[in-house]
Amino acid sequence: MKICIPILEDNGMDSKVSEHFGKSPFLAFYDTETSKLEIIRVSGKHGGGQQTMAEILLDSGADILICSNIGPRAMDLLRGRVYVLTGAAGDLKGVLQSFKEKSL
């Protein structure tokens, strides 16, 4: 399973979760089968890019999005395609641990 988490910095598992999915400068992708973490810098439309963050996420093949907040347009685009969990806060390590413990 591939999990996507929007983050504020490229600092590995210590990266802080972004408060807004659509304006996040980085996306972290975590593969639960291999425990591989990949962090990419993104330029969504808010940052001058050609795609919205939701389109970037869909193109990535992620199964789950774990984020703090998400806007209604992004949610509409993802609905039925990616499972979305909101309310995440803190660092990447803590969020993934909470997900594994089913406490998000």
Coordinates of C-alpha atoms in Angstrom, one line a residue:
M1 CA 0.0 0.0 0.0
K2 CA 1.3 3.5 -0.9
I3 CA 0.6 6.3 1.5
C4 CA 1.0 10.0 0.7
I5 CA 1.5 12.6 3.3
P6 CA 2.0 16.3 2.5
I7 CA 4.9 17.8 4.4
L8 CA 6.6 21.1 4.9
E9 CA 10.3 20.0 4.5
D10 CA 12.5 17.3 3.2
N11 CA 13.8 16.1 6.6
G12 CA 13.1 12.3 6.3
M13 CA 10.9 10.9 9.0
D14 CA 11.3 14.1 11.1
S15 CA 9.5 16.1 8.4
K16 CA 6.6 18.2 9.7
V17 CA 3.1 17.5 8.2
S18 CA 1.8 20.4 6.2
E19 CA -1.4 22.1 7.5
H20 CA -2.9 22.3 4.0
F21 CA -2.7 19.6 1.3
G22 CA -3.0 22.0 -1.7
K23 CA -0.2 24.3 -0.6
S24 CA 2.4 21.7 0.6
P25 CA 5.9 22.1 -0.9
F26 CA 6.7 18.4 -0.6
L27 CA 4.9 15.1 -0.7
A28 CA 6.1 12.0 1.2
F29 CA 5.3 8.6 -0.2
Y30 CA 5.6 5.6 2.1
D31 CA 5.3 2.0 0.9
T32 CA 3.9 -0.2 3.7
E33 CA 5.2 -3.3 2.0
T34 CA 8.8 -2.3 1.6
S35 CA 9.0 0.5 4.3
K36 CA 10.6 2.7 1.5
L37 CA 10.1 6.5 2.0
E38 CA 10.3 8.8 -1.0
I39 CA 10.0 12.6 -0.7
I40 CA 9.4 14.8 -3.7
R41 CA 9.3 18.6 -4.1
V42 CA 6.1 19.6 -5.9
S43 CA 4.9 22.6 -7.7
G44 CA 1.1 22.4 -7.7
K45 CA -1.0 25.2 -9.3
H46 CA -0.6 27.2 -6.0
G47 CA 3.1 27.1 -6.6
G48 CA 3.0 27.9 -10.3
G49 CA 2.9 24.3 -11.5
Q50 CA 0.6 22.9 -14.2
Q51 CA -1.3 20.3 -12.1
T52 CA -3.3 20.6 -8.9
M53 CA -2.0 18.7 -5.9
A54 CA -4.9 16.3 -6.3
E55 CA -3.9 15.5 -9.9
I56 CA -0.3 15.0 -8.8
L57 CA -1.5 12.6 -6.1
L58 CA -3.7 10.6 -8.5
D59 CA -0.8 10.3 -11.0
S60 CA 1.5 8.9 -8.2
G61 CA -0.7 5.8 -7.7
A62 CA -1.1 6.4 -4.0
D63 CA -3.8 4.4 -2.2
I64 CA -4.2 6.6 0.9
L65 CA -3.7 10.3 1.6
I66 CA -3.1 11.3 5.2
C67 CA -3.3 15.0 5.7
S68 CA -4.2 17.8 8.2
N69 CA -6.7 19.6 6.0
I70 CA -8.0 19.3 2.5
G71 CA -10.1 21.7 0.4
P72 CA -13.5 20.7 -1.1
R73 CA -12.4 20.7 -4.7
A74 CA -9.4 18.4 -4.0
M75 CA -11.6 16.1 -1.9
D76 CA -14.2 15.9 -4.8
L77 CA -11.4 14.9 -7.2
L78 CA -10.0 12.3 -4.9
R79 CA -13.4 10.8 -3.8
G80 CA -13.7 7.2 -4.7
R81 CA -10.1 7.0 -6.0
V82 CA -7.9 7.6 -2.9
Y83 CA -8.9 7.0 0.7
V84 CA -8.4 10.3 2.6
L85 CA -7.7 10.6 6.4
T86 CA -7.6 14.1 7.8
G87 CA -6.6 15.6 11.1
A88 CA -2.9 14.6 11.0
A89 CA -0.4 16.7 12.8
G90 CA 3.2 16.5 14.0
D91 CA 6.0 14.7 12.1
L92 CA 6.0 12.0 9.5
K93 CA 7.2 9.3 11.9
G94 CA 4.4 10.0 14.4
V95 CA 1.7 10.1 11.7
L96 CA 2.8 6.8 10.2
Q97 CA 3.0 5.2 13.7
S98 CA -0.5 6.4 14.4
F99 CA -1.7 5.0 11.1
K100 CA -0.1 1.6 11.9
E101 CA -1.8 1.7 15.4
K102 CA -5.1 2.7 13.7
S103 CA -5.3 5.7 16.0
L104 CA -5.7 8.5 13.4

